[in-house]
Amino acid sequence: MKLSIVVALGSLLLVPAAKSFAQDITDPQIAAIVVTANQVDVEAGKLAKSKGSNKEIKMFAEQMITDHTGVNKQAGELVAKLKVKPEENATSKGIKEGGDKNLANLKGLSGAAFDKAYIDHEVAYHQTVLDAVDKVLIPGAKNDELKALLVKVRPAFEAHLAHAKQVQGSLGTM
Amino acid sequence: MRALAILLLALTAAATGADKVTPKTVAIDGTTYQPSTLTVKVGDAVTWQNKDPFPHTVTSKDAGFDSQSIAAGKSWKYTATKRGEFSYTCSLHPTMKATLRVE
């Protein structure tokens, strides 16, 4: 259940559907997906910052809150400037539902089990977000500035994935 | 008149030369350092400008400097004090790597 965000995003990538989805997706839909994807990671980060038991987990969670809040602030400013109104869609709804399920799952855990579930989800989540950014969101964005923002923030998701894997590995050795 | 013309030419050349000072600035943009290698001289001040919407650091174990967190839109200045080639990274985003060469 905790991987439902991943499933929601993953559904974007079904081959050969991904190509046509990238062509059909609209900028308002992309805006909603970006905002929701950042929000759910901020919410998971807030829970992990307070409930995590490991120092590295708490530091990672705090960074996710800061980085994803920053990306959403910039995305919000851009969509306001472009007068794009984020439009909810099956993918953004799926991400939100997945985020809620992840939180519910994490709330039932504590200690090392919580840390592991949180970081495992972060690894899978960032990998799937990266795939969606590469295969659907960047190719699908019509507005140049929206596309440029996605290109600009992409390496941060890559850095988060590497960082999450590093933290995941360090938990495994404890 | 001719002397004046030469003087004006000389002044213009000097002004143009002054404008050509290479800026010792590294942009932090898109979770990368640009340029990824910067060469400066001992005593030069280098500024890192964070153009991303979240914090980064400029951290070098080799050179012994650490900016700590540079907030979105802020910058950090470091004066190069010793010669060498120093790799640095962002302690928050370990995929970011660059080099400061001090001659």
Short mmCIF file of N, CA, C and O in Angstrom, two decimals, chain B residues 17-90:
data_model
loop_
_atom_site.label_atom_id
_atom_site.label_comp_id
_atom_site.label_asym_id
_atom_site.label_seq_id
_atom_site.Cartn_x
_atom_site.Cartn_y
_atom_site.Cartn_z
N GLY B 17 39.60 47.66 -21.26
CA GLY B 17 40.37 46.65 -20.55
C GLY B 17 39.80 46.40 -19.17
O GLY B 17 39.66 45.27 -18.72
N ALA B 18 39.42 47.51 -18.50
CA ALA B 18 38.89 47.39 -17.14
C ALA B 18 37.58 46.59 -17.13
O ALA B 18 37.31 45.85 -16.20
N ASP B 19 36.81 46.75 -18.21
CA ASP B 19 35.54 46.04 -18.28
C ASP B 19 35.74 44.54 -18.49
O ASP B 19 34.81 43.77 -18.32
N LYS B 20 36.92 44.18 -18.92
CA LYS B 20 37.14 42.77 -19.27
C LYS B 20 37.61 41.91 -18.10
O LYS B 20 38.04 40.78 -18.30
N VAL B 21 37.56 42.47 -16.88
CA VAL B 21 37.96 41.68 -15.72
C VAL B 21 37.01 40.49 -15.62
O VAL B 21 35.79 40.65 -15.65
N THR B 22 37.59 39.31 -15.53
CA THR B 22 36.75 38.11 -15.49
C THR B 22 36.03 38.03 -14.14
O THR B 22 36.69 38.09 -13.11
N PRO B 23 34.74 37.90 -14.15
CA PRO B 23 34.04 37.81 -12.87
C PRO B 23 34.35 36.48 -12.19
O PRO B 23 34.34 35.44 -12.85
N LYS B 24 34.66 36.54 -10.93
CA LYS B 24 35.00 35.30 -10.22
C LYS B 24 33.76 34.82 -9.48
O LYS B 24 33.65 34.93 -8.28
N THR B 25 32.85 34.38 -10.30
CA THR B 25 31.54 33.99 -9.77
C THR B 25 31.15 32.61 -10.26
O THR B 25 31.38 32.28 -11.42
N VAL B 26 30.60 31.84 -9.37
CA VAL B 26 30.05 30.53 -9.74
C VAL B 26 28.54 30.58 -9.48
O VAL B 26 28.12 30.93 -8.38
N ALA B 27 27.77 30.27 -10.51
CA ALA B 27 26.32 30.21 -10.33
C ALA B 27 25.95 28.80 -9.86
O ALA B 27 26.49 27.82 -10.37
N ILE B 28 25.08 28.74 -8.87
CA ILE B 28 24.54 27.44 -8.45
C ILE B 28 23.13 27.42 -9.01
O ILE B 28 22.25 28.17 -8.58
N ASP B 29 22.95 26.61 -10.05
CA ASP B 29 21.69 26.66 -10.79
C ASP B 29 21.34 25.26 -11.29
O ASP B 29 22.21 24.57 -11.85
N GLY B 30 20.11 24.87 -11.08
CA GLY B 30 19.70 23.52 -11.53
C GLY B 30 20.49 22.43 -10.84
O GLY B 30 20.84 21.42 -11.43
N THR B 31 20.81 22.67 -9.55
CA THR B 31 21.58 21.71 -8.75
C THR B 31 22.91 21.35 -9.42
O THR B 31 23.34 20.19 -9.40
N THR B 32 23.53 22.37 -10.03
CA THR B 32 24.89 22.20 -10.56
C THR B 32 25.67 23.49 -10.27
O THR B 32 25.06 24.54 -10.06
N TYR B 33 27.00 23.38 -10.27
CA TYR B 33 27.86 24.55 -10.17
C TYR B 33 28.28 24.93 -11.59
O TYR B 33 28.74 24.08 -12.35
N GLN B 34 28.12 26.23 -11.93
CA GLN B 34 28.49 26.68 -13.28
C GLN B 34 29.40 27.89 -13.20
O GLN B 34 28.96 28.92 -12.66
N PRO B 35 30.65 27.84 -13.66
CA PRO B 35 31.27 26.69 -14.33
C PRO B 35 31.67 25.61 -13.32
O PRO B 35 31.82 25.89 -12.14
N SER B 36 31.88 24.41 -13.84
CA SER B 36 32.23 23.32 -12.94
C SER B 36 33.69 23.38 -12.51
O SER B 36 34.07 22.77 -11.52
N THR B 37 34.51 24.11 -13.28
CA THR B 37 35.89 24.38 -12.85
C THR B 37 36.16 25.86 -13.01
O THR B 37 35.92 26.44 -14.08
N LEU B 38 36.63 26.50 -11.94
CA LEU B 38 36.96 27.93 -12.00
C LEU B 38 38.40 28.09 -11.55
O LEU B 38 38.82 27.51 -10.55
N THR B 39 39.17 28.86 -12.35
CA THR B 39 40.57 29.10 -12.01
C THR B 39 40.73 30.54 -11.54
O THR B 39 40.30 31.47 -12.23
N VAL B 40 41.32 30.72 -10.36
CA VAL B 40 41.54 32.07 -9.81
C VAL B 40 42.97 32.16 -9.29
O VAL B 40 43.72 31.19 -9.33
N LYS B 41 43.31 33.36 -8.82
CA LYS B 41 44.65 33.56 -8.24
C LYS B 41 44.54 33.70 -6.73
O LYS B 41 43.48 34.09 -6.22
N VAL B 42 45.64 33.39 -6.05
CA VAL B 42 45.65 33.55 -4.59
C VAL B 42 45.27 34.99 -4.27
O VAL B 42 45.76 35.94 -4.89
N GLY B 43 44.38 35.17 -3.33
CA GLY B 43 43.92 36.51 -2.95
C GLY B 43 42.62 36.91 -3.60
O GLY B 43 41.97 37.87 -3.17
N ASP B 44 42.23 36.20 -4.66
CA ASP B 44 40.96 36.52 -5.33
C ASP B 44 39.77 36.10 -4.45
O ASP B 44 39.83 35.07 -3.77
N ALA B 45 38.73 36.91 -4.55
CA ALA B 45 37.49 36.54 -3.85
C ALA B 45 36.54 35.90 -4.86
O ALA B 45 36.33 36.43 -5.94
N VAL B 46 36.00 34.77 -4.50
CA VAL B 46 35.07 34.05 -5.38
C VAL B 46 33.67 34.08 -4.73
O VAL B 46 33.55 33.88 -3.52
N THR B 47 32.69 34.38 -5.56
CA THR B 47 31.32 34.41 -5.04
C THR B 47 30.49 33.30 -5.67
O THR B 47 30.52 33.11 -6.88
N TRP B 48 29.79 32.57 -4.83
CA TRP B 48 28.84 31.56 -5.32
C TRP B 48 27.43 32.12 -5.13
O TRP B 48 27.07 32.56 -4.03
N GLN B 49 26.68 32.16 -6.22
CA GLN B 49 25.31 32.69 -6.17
C GLN B 49 24.31 31.55 -6.30
O GLN B 49 24.33 30.84 -7.32
N ASN B 50 23.47 31.40 -5.32
CA ASN B 50 22.48 30.31 -5.37
C ASN B 50 21.22 30.78 -6.11
O ASN B 50 20.43 31.56 -5.59
N LYS B 51 21.05 30.27 -7.30
CA LYS B 51 19.88 30.64 -8.12
C LYS B 51 18.75 29.61 -8.05
O LYS B 51 17.78 29.70 -8.78
N ASP B 52 18.94 28.60 -7.19
CA ASP B 52 17.90 27.57 -7.05
C ASP B 52 16.90 27.98 -5.98
O ASP B 52 17.20 28.82 -5.12
N PRO B 53 15.72 27.36 -6.00
CA PRO B 53 14.70 27.74 -5.01
C PRO B 53 14.85 27.03 -3.66
O PRO B 53 13.91 26.97 -2.89
N PHE B 54 16.04 26.46 -3.40
CA PHE B 54 16.28 25.80 -2.11
C PHE B 54 17.78 25.92 -1.78
O PHE B 54 18.57 26.27 -2.65
N PRO B 55 18.16 25.63 -0.54
CA PRO B 55 19.56 25.87 -0.13
C PRO B 55 20.57 24.88 -0.73
O PRO B 55 20.21 23.75 -1.08
N HIS B 56 21.78 25.37 -0.81
CA HIS B 56 22.93 24.53 -1.18
C HIS B 56 24.10 24.91 -0.29
O HIS B 56 24.06 25.93 0.40
N THR B 57 25.16 24.08 -0.34
CA THR B 57 26.40 24.47 0.35
C THR B 57 27.56 24.38 -0.64
O THR B 57 27.44 23.76 -1.71
N VAL B 58 28.66 25.03 -0.27
CA VAL B 58 29.92 24.92 -1.01
C VAL B 58 30.91 24.40 0.03
O VAL B 58 31.32 25.13 0.92
N THR B 59 31.22 23.13 -0.10
CA THR B 59 31.97 22.46 0.96
C THR B 59 33.19 21.73 0.38
O THR B 59 33.04 20.89 -0.50
N SER B 60 34.37 22.09 0.88
CA SER B 60 35.59 21.44 0.40
C SER B 60 36.42 20.94 1.57
O SER B 60 36.93 21.73 2.37
N LYS B 61 36.53 19.61 1.63
CA LYS B 61 37.42 19.06 2.67
C LYS B 61 38.86 19.37 2.31
O LYS B 61 39.69 19.66 3.17
N ASP B 62 39.18 19.33 0.99
CA ASP B 62 40.55 19.58 0.52
C ASP B 62 41.02 20.96 0.93
O ASP B 62 42.14 21.13 1.44
N ALA B 63 40.20 21.97 0.66
CA ALA B 63 40.61 23.35 0.91
C ALA B 63 40.25 23.80 2.32
O ALA B 63 40.73 24.84 2.79
N GLY B 64 39.40 23.05 2.99
CA GLY B 64 39.02 23.39 4.36
C GLY B 64 38.02 24.53 4.45
O GLY B 64 38.04 25.29 5.41
N PHE B 65 37.17 24.68 3.44
CA PHE B 65 36.12 25.69 3.58
C PHE B 65 34.73 25.05 3.51
O PHE B 65 34.56 23.99 2.91
N ASP B 66 33.81 25.71 4.18
CA ASP B 66 32.42 25.24 4.18
C ASP B 66 31.50 26.44 4.35
O ASP B 66 31.53 27.12 5.36
N SER B 67 30.69 26.67 3.33
CA SER B 67 29.80 27.83 3.36
C SER B 67 28.68 27.66 4.38
O SER B 67 28.03 28.62 4.74
N GLN B 68 28.40 26.43 4.80
CA GLN B 68 27.14 26.10 5.48
C GLN B 68 26.01 26.38 4.49
O GLN B 68 26.27 26.63 3.32
N SER B 69 24.79 26.40 4.97
CA SER B 69 23.64 26.53 4.06
C SER B 69 23.55 27.93 3.43
O SER B 69 23.53 28.93 4.14
N ILE B 70 23.53 27.96 2.09
CA ILE B 70 23.32 29.22 1.37
C ILE B 70 21.85 29.21 0.92
O ILE B 70 21.46 28.39 0.08
N ALA B 71 21.04 30.09 1.47
CA ALA B 71 19.61 30.07 1.17
C ALA B 71 19.33 30.43 -0.28
O ALA B 71 20.19 31.01 -0.97
N ALA B 72 18.13 30.09 -0.73
CA ALA B 72 17.71 30.41 -2.11
C ALA B 72 17.89 31.90 -2.36
O ALA B 72 17.50 32.73 -1.53
N GLY B 73 18.52 32.21 -3.49
CA GLY B 73 18.69 33.62 -3.87
C GLY B 73 19.84 34.33 -3.18
O GLY B 73 20.15 35.48 -3.49
N LYS B 74 20.54 33.66 -2.25
CA LYS B 74 21.64 34.30 -1.52
C LYS B 74 22.98 33.88 -2.13
O LYS B 74 23.05 33.00 -2.97
N SER B 75 24.04 34.55 -1.66
CA SER B 75 25.37 34.18 -2.15
C SER B 75 26.35 34.06 -1.00
O SER B 75 26.06 34.45 0.13
N TRP B 76 27.53 33.50 -1.33
CA TRP B 76 28.57 33.29 -0.32
C TRP B 76 29.92 33.59 -0.97
O TRP B 76 30.14 33.24 -2.14
N LYS B 77 30.77 34.27 -0.22
CA LYS B 77 32.07 34.69 -0.78
C LYS B 77 33.21 34.00 -0.03
O LYS B 77 33.15 33.86 1.20
N TYR B 78 34.20 33.60 -0.80
CA TYR B 78 35.39 32.96 -0.19
C TYR B 78 36.63 33.54 -0.85
O TYR B 78 36.70 33.68 -2.07
N THR B 79 37.60 33.90 -0.03
CA THR B 79 38.86 34.42 -0.58
C THR B 79 39.88 33.29 -0.60
O THR B 79 40.18 32.69 0.45
N ALA B 80 40.38 33.01 -1.80
CA ALA B 80 41.33 31.91 -1.98
C ALA B 80 42.65 32.25 -1.29
O ALA B 80 43.24 33.29 -1.57
N THR B 81 43.08 31.40 -0.39
CA THR B 81 44.29 31.71 0.38
C THR B 81 45.46 30.79 0.06
O THR B 81 46.60 31.14 0.36
N LYS B 82 45.19 29.64 -0.53
CA LYS B 82 46.32 28.75 -0.83
C LYS B 82 46.18 28.15 -2.23
O LYS B 82 45.08 27.92 -2.71
N ARG B 83 47.37 27.92 -2.83
CA ARG B 83 47.39 27.37 -4.19
C ARG B 83 46.99 25.90 -4.18
O ARG B 83 47.22 25.19 -3.21
N GLY B 84 46.41 25.48 -5.28
CA GLY B 84 46.08 24.06 -5.41
C GLY B 84 44.79 23.87 -6.18
O GLY B 84 44.17 24.83 -6.62
N GLU B 85 44.45 22.60 -6.35
CA GLU B 85 43.21 22.27 -7.05
C GLU B 85 42.30 21.59 -6.03
O GLU B 85 42.64 20.53 -5.51
N PHE B 86 41.20 22.25 -5.75
CA PHE B 86 40.35 21.78 -4.67
C PHE B 86 38.98 21.35 -5.19
O PHE B 86 38.28 22.13 -5.84
N SER B 87 38.62 20.11 -4.89
CA SER B 87 37.27 19.69 -5.27
C SER B 87 36.33 20.10 -4.15
O SER B 87 36.72 20.19 -2.99
N TYR B 88 35.11 20.43 -4.54
CA TYR B 88 34.11 20.74 -3.52
C TYR B 88 32.76 20.16 -3.93
O TYR B 88 32.56 19.77 -5.08
N THR B 89 31.87 20.10 -2.96
CA THR B 89 30.57 19.49 -3.20
C THR B 89 29.50 20.23 -2.40
O THR B 89 29.81 21.17 -1.66
N CYS B 90 28.26 19.82 -2.58
CA CYS B 90 27.16 20.35 -1.77
C CYS B 90 26.84 19.27 -0.74
O CYS B 90 26.53 18.15 -1.13
#
